[in-house]
PDB file of C-alpha atoms in Angstrom:
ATOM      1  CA  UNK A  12       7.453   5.475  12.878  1.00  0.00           C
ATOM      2  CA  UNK A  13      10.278   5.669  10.373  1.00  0.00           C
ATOM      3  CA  UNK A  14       9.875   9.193   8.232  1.00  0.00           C
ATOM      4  CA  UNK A  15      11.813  10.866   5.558  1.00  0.00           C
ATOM      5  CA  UNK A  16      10.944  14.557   4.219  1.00  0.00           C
ATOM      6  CA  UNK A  17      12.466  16.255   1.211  1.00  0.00           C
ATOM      7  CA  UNK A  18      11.166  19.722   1.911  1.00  0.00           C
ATOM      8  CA  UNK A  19      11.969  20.967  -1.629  1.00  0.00           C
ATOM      9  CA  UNK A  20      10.075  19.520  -4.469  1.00  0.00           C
ATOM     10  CA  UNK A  21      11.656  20.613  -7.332  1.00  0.00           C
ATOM     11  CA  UNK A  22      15.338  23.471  -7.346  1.00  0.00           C
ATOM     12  CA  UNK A  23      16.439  24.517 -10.409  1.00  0.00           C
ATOM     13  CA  UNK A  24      20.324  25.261 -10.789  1.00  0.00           C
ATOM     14  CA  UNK A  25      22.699  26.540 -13.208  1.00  0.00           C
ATOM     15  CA  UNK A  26      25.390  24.617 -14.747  1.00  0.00           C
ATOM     16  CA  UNK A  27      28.651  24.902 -12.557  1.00  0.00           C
ATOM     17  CA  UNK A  28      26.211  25.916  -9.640  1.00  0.00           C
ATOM     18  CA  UNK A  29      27.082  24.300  -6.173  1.00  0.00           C
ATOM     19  CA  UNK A  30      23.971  22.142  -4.939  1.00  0.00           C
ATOM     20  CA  UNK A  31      22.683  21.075  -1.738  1.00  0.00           C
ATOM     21  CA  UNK A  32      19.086  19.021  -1.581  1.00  0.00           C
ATOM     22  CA  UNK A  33      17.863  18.637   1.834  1.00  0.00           C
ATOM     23  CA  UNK A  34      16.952  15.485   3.451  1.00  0.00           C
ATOM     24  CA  UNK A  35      15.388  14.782   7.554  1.00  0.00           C
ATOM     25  CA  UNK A  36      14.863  11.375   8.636  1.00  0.00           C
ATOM     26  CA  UNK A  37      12.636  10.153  11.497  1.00  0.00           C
ATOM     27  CA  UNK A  38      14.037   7.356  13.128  1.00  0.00           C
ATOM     28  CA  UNK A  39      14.201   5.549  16.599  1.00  0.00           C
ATOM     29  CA  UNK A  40      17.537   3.813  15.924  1.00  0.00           C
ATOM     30  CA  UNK A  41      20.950   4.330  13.961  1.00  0.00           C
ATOM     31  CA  UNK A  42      19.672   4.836  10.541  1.00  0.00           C
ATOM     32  CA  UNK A  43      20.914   3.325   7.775  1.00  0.00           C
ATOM     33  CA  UNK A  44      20.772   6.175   5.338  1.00  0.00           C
ATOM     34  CA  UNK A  45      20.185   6.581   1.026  1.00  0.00           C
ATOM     35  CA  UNK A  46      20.222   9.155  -1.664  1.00  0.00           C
ATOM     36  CA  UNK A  47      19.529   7.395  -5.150  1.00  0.00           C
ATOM     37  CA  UNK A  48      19.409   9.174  -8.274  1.00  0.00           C
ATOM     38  CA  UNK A  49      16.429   8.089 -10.959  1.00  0.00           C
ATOM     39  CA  UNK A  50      16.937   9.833 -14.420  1.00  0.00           C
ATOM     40  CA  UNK A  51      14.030   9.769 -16.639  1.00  0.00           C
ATOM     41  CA  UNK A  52      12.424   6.812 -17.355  1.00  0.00           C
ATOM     42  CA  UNK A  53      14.931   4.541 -15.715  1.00  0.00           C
ATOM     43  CA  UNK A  54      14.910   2.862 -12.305  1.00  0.00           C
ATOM     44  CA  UNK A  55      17.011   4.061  -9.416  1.00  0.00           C
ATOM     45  CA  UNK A  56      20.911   3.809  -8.884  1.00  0.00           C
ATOM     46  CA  UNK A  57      22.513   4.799  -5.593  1.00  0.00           C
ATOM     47  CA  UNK A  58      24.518   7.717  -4.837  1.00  0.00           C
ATOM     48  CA  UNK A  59      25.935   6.859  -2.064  1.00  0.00           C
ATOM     49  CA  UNK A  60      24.948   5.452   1.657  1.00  0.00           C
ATOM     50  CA  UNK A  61      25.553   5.679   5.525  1.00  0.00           C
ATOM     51  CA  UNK A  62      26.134   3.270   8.072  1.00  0.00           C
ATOM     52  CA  UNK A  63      27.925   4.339  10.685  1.00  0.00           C
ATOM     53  CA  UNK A  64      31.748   6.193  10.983  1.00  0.00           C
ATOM     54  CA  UNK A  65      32.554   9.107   8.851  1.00  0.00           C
ATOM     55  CA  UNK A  66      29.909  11.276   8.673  1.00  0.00           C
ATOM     56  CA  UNK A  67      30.553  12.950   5.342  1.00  0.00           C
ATOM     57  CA  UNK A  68      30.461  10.366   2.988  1.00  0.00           C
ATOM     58  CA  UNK A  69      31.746  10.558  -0.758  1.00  0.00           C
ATOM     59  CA  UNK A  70      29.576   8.663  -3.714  1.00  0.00           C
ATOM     60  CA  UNK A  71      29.648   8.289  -7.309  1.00  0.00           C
ATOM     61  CA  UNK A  72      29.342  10.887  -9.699  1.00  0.00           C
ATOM     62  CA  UNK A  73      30.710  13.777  -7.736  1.00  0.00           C
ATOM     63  CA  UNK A  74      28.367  13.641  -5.040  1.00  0.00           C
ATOM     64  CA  UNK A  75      28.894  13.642  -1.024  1.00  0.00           C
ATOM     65  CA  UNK A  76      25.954  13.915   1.722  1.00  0.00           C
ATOM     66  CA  UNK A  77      26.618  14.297   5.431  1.00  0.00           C
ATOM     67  CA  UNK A  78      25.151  13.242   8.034  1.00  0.00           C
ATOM     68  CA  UNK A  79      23.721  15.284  11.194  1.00  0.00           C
ATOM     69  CA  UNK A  80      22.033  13.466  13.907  1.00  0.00           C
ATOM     70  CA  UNK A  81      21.598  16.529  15.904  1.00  0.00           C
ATOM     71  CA  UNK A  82      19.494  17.673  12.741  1.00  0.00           C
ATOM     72  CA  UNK A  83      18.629  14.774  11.750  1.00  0.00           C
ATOM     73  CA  UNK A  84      19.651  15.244   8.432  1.00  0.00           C
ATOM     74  CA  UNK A  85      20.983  14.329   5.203  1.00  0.00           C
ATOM     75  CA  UNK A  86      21.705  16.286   2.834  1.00  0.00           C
ATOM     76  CA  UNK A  87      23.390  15.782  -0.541  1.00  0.00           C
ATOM     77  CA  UNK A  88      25.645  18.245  -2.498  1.00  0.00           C
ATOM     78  CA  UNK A  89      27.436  18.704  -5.127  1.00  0.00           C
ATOM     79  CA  UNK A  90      30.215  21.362  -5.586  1.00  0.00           C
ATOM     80  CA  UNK A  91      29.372  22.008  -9.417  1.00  0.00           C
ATOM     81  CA  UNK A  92      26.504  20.444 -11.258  1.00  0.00           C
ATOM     82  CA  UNK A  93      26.301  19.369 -14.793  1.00  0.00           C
ATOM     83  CA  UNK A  94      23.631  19.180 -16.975  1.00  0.00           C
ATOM     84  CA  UNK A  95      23.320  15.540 -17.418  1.00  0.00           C
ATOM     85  CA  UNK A  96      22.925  15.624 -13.233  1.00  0.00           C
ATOM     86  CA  UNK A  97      19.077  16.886 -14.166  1.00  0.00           C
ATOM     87  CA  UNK A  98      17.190  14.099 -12.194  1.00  0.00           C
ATOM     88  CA  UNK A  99      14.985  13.029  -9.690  1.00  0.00           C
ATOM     89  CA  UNK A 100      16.670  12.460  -6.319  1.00  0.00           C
ATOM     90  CA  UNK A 101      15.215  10.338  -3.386  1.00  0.00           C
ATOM     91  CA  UNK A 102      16.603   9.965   0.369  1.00  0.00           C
ATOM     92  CA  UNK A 103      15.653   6.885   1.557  1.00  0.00           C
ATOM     93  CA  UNK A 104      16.038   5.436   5.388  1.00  0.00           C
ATOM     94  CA  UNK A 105      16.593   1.732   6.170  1.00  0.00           C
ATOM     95  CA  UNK A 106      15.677  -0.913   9.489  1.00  0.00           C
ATOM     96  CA  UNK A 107      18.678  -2.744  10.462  1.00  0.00           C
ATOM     97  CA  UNK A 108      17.017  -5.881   9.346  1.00  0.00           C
ATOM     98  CA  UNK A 109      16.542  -4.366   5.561  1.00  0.00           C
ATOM     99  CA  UNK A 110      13.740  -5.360   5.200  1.00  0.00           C
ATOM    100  CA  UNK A 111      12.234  -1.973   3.988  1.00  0.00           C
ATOM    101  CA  UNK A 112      13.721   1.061   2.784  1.00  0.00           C
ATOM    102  CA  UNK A 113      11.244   4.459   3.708  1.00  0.00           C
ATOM    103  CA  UNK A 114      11.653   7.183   0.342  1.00  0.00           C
ATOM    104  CA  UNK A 115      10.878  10.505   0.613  1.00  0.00           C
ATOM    105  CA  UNK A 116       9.051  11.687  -1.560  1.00  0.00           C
ATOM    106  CA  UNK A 117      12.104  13.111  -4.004  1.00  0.00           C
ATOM    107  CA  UNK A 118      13.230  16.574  -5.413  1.00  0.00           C
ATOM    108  CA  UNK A 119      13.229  16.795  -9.049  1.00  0.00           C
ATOM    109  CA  UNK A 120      16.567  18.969 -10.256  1.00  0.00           C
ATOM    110  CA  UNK A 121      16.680  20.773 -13.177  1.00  0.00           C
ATOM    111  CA  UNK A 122      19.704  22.295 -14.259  1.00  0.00           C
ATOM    112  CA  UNK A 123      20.018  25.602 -16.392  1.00  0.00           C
ATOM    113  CA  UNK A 124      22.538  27.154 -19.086  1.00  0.00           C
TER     114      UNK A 124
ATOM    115  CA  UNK B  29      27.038  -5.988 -13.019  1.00  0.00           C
ATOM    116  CA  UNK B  30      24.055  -6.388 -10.802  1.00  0.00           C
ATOM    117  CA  UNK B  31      20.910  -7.027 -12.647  1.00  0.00           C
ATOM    118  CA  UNK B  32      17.489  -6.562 -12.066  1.00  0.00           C
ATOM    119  CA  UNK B  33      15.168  -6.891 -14.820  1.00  0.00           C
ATOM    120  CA  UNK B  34      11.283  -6.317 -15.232  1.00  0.00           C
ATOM    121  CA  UNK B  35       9.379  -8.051 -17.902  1.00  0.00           C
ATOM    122  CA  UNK B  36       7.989  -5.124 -19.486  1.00  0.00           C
ATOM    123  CA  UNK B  37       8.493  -1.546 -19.671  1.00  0.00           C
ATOM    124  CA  UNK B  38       5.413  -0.715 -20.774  1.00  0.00           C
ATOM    125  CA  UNK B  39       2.084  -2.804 -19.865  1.00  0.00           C
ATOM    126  CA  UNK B  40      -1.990  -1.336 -21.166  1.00  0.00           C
ATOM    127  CA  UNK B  41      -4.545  -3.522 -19.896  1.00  0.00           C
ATOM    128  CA  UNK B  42      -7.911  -3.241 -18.889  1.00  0.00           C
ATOM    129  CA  UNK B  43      -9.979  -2.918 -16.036  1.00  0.00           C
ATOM    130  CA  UNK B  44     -11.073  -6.084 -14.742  1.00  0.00           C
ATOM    131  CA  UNK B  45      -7.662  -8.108 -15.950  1.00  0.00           C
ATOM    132  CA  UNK B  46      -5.642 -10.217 -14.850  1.00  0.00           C
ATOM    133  CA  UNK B  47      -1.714  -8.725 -14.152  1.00  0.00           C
ATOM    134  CA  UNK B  48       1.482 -10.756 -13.970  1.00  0.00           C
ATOM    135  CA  UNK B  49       4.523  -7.840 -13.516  1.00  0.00           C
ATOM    136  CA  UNK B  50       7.643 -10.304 -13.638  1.00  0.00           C
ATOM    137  CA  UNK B  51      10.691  -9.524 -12.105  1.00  0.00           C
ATOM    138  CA  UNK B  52      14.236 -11.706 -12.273  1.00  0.00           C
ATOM    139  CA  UNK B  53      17.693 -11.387 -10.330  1.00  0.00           C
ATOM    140  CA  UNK B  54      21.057 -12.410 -10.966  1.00  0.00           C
ATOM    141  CA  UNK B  55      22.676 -12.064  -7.876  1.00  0.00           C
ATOM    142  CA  UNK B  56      21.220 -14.332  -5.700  1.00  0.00           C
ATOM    143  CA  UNK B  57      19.588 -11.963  -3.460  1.00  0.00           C
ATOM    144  CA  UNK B  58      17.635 -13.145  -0.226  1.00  0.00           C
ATOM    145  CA  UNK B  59      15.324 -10.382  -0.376  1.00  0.00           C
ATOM    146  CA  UNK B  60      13.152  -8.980  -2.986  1.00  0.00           C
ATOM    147  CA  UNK B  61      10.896  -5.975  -3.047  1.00  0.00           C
ATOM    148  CA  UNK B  62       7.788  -4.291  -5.047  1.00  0.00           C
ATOM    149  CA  UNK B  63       7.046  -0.344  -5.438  1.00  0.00           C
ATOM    150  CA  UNK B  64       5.230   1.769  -6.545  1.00  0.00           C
ATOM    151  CA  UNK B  65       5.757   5.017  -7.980  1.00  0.00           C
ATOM    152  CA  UNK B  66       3.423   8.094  -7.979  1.00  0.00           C
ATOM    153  CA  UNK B  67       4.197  11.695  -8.689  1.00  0.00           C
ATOM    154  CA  UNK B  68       4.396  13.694  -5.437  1.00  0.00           C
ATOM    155  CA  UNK B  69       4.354  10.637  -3.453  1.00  0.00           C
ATOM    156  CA  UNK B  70       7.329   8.610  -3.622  1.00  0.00           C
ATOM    157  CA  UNK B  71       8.041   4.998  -3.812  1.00  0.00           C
ATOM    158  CA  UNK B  72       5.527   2.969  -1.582  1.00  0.00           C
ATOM    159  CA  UNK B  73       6.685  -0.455  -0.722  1.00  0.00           C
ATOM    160  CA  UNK B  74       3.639  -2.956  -1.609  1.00  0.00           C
ATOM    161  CA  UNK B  75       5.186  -6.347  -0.369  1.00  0.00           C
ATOM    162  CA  UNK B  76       8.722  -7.668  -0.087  1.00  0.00           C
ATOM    163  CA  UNK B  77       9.831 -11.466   0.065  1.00  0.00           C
ATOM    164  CA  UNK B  78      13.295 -12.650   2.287  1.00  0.00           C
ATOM    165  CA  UNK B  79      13.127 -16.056   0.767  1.00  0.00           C
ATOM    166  CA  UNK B  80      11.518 -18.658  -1.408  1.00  0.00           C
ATOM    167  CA  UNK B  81       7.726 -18.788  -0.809  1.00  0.00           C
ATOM    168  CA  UNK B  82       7.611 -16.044   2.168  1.00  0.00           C
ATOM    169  CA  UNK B  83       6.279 -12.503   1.704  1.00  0.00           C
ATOM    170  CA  UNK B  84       5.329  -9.561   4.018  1.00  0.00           C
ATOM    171  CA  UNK B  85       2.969  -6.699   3.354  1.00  0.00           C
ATOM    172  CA  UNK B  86       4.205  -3.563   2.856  1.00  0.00           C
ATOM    173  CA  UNK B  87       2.333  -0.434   3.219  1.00  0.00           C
ATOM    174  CA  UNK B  88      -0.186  -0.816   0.578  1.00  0.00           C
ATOM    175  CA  UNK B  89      -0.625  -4.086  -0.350  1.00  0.00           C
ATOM    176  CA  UNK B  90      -4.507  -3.830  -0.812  1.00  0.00           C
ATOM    177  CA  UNK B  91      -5.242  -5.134  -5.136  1.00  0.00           C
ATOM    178  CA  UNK B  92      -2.251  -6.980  -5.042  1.00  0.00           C
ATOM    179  CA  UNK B  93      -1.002 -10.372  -4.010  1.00  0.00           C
ATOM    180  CA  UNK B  94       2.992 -11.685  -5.282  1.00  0.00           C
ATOM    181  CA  UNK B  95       4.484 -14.691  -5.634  1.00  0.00           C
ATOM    182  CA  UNK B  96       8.030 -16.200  -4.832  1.00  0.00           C
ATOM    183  CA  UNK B  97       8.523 -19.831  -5.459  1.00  0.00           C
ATOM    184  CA  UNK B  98      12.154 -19.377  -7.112  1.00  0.00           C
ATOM    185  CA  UNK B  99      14.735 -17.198  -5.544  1.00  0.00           C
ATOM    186  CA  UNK B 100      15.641 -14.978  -8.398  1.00  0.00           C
ATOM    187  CA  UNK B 101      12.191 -14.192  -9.517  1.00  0.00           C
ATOM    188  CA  UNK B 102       9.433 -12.428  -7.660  1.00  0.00           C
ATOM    189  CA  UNK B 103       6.221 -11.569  -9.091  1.00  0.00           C
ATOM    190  CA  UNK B 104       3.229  -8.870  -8.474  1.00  0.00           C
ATOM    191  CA  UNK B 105      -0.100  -9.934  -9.253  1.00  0.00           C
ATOM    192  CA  UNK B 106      -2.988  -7.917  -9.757  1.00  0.00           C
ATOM    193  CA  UNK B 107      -5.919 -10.124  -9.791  1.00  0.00           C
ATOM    194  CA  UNK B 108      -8.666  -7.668 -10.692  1.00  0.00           C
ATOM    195  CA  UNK B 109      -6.736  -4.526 -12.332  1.00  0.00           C
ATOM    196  CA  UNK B 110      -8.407  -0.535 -11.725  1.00  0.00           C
ATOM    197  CA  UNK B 111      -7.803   2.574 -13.019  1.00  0.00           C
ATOM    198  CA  UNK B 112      -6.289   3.298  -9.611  1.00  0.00           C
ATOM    199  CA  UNK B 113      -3.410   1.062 -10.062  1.00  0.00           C
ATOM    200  CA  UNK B 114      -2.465   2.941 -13.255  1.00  0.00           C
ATOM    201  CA  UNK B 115       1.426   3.881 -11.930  1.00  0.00           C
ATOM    202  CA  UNK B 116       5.086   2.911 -12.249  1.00  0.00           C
ATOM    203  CA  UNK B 117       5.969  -0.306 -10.544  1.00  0.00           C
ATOM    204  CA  UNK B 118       9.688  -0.969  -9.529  1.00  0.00           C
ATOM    205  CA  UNK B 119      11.150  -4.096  -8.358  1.00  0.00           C
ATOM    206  CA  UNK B 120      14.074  -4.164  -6.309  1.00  0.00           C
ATOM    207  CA  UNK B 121      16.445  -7.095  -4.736  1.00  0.00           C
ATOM    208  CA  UNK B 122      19.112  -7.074  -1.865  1.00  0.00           C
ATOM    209  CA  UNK B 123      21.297  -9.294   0.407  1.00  0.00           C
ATOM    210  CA  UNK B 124      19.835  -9.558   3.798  1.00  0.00           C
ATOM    211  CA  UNK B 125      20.503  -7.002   6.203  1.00  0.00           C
ATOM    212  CA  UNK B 126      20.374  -3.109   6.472  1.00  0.00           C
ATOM    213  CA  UNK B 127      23.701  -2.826   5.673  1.00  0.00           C
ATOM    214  CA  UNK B 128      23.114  -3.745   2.018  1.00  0.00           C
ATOM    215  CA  UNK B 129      21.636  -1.200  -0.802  1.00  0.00           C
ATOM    216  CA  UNK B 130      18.504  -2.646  -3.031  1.00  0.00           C
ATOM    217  CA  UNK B 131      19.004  -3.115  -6.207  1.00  0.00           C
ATOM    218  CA  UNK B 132      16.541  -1.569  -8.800  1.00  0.00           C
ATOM    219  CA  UNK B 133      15.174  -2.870 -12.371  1.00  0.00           C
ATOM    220  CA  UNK B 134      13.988  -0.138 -14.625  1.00  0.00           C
ATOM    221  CA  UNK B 135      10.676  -0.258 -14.015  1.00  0.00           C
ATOM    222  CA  UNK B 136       7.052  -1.328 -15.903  1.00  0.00           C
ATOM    223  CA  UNK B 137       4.794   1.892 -16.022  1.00  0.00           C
ATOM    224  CA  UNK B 138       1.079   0.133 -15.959  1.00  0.00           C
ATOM    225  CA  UNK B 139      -2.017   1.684 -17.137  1.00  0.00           C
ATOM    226  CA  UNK B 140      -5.397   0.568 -16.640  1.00  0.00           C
ATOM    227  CA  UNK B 141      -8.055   1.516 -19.029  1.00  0.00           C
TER     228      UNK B 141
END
């Protein structure tokens, strides 16, 4: 069965910081790979996704994830983080049919002074 | 600009009620999707739709039943709201195919009294 784990709930960074949030995907197939960002209150927008090719892959914002299928990872970063970047971010994993997208459970970023 | 938008942000009603959570698209999406959102658990897919009048369970589609019979607008019922069903409900839309992000609306956070 499909599977995504976030294995940090909740990282705290200061401003400037580099950032990495960790992402591992269970899947039996090429996954089709998410990270969307939800800020408070608001629904999700998408960083930035994977399909196949390049396995670093740039999105909006700043950010860039790559992926690893020997690890079967990932993971997002971000070279320096700004405050307004204080959000909850979710990996998600897709079926080639898209019919369902499987969330992990998200890592809530906060960002200090 | 992709929309996807939710017919209230905020929704109180009480146990035993009725629920209509409305959701519209303008971007003539195949597929159509309902979440919900609890803290520490993620986004839980409850049913999604790939065209007018079909629908598929999701993973926890017990309390609620949805409705398609236009393609921009998909709707989650709750025929007999519970206090358990108090949570944020997202509605998302998409082209067919994994190759395609879903689009999200801001969300309606429910509570059931």
């Amino acid at each position: 069965a499909q599977s995504v784990t976030q294995p940090d709930i909740h990282i705290t960074v200061s401003e400037g910081a580099s950032l990495e949030l960790r992402c591992n995907y269970s899947y039996g197939a090429t996954p089709y790979l998410f990270w969307y960002v939800q800020s408070p209150g608001q629904g999700l927008q998408l960083l930035l996704k994977y399909f196949s090719g390049d396995t670093l892959v740039q999105g909006i914002k700043g950010f860039e994830a790559e992926f690893k299928r020997s690890q079967s990872s990932f993971n997002l970063r971000k070279p320096s983080v700004h405050w307004s970047d204080a959000a909850e971010y979710f990996c998600a994993v897709g079926n080639q049919a898209g019919t369902a997208l499987i969330f992990g459970k998200g890592t809530t970023l906060s960002v200090s002074s | 600009d992709v929309k996807v938008t939710q017919s209230s942000r905020y929704l109180v009603k009480r146990t035993g009620e009725k629920v209509f959570l409305e959701c519209v698209q303008d971007m003539d999406h195949e597929n159509m999707f309902w979440y919900r959102q609890d803290p520490g658990l993620g986004l839980r897919l409850i049913y999604f739709s790939y065209d007018v009048k079909m629908k598929e369970k999701g993973d926890i589609p017990e309390g609620y039943s949805v409705s398609r019979e236009k393609k921009e607008r998909f709707s989650l019922i709750l025929e007999s709201a519970s206090t358990n069903q108090t949570s944020m409900y997202l509605c998302a839309s998409s082209p067919p195919g994994g190759a395609y992000e879903q689009y999200f609306g801001p969300g309606t956070r429910l509570t059931v009294t």
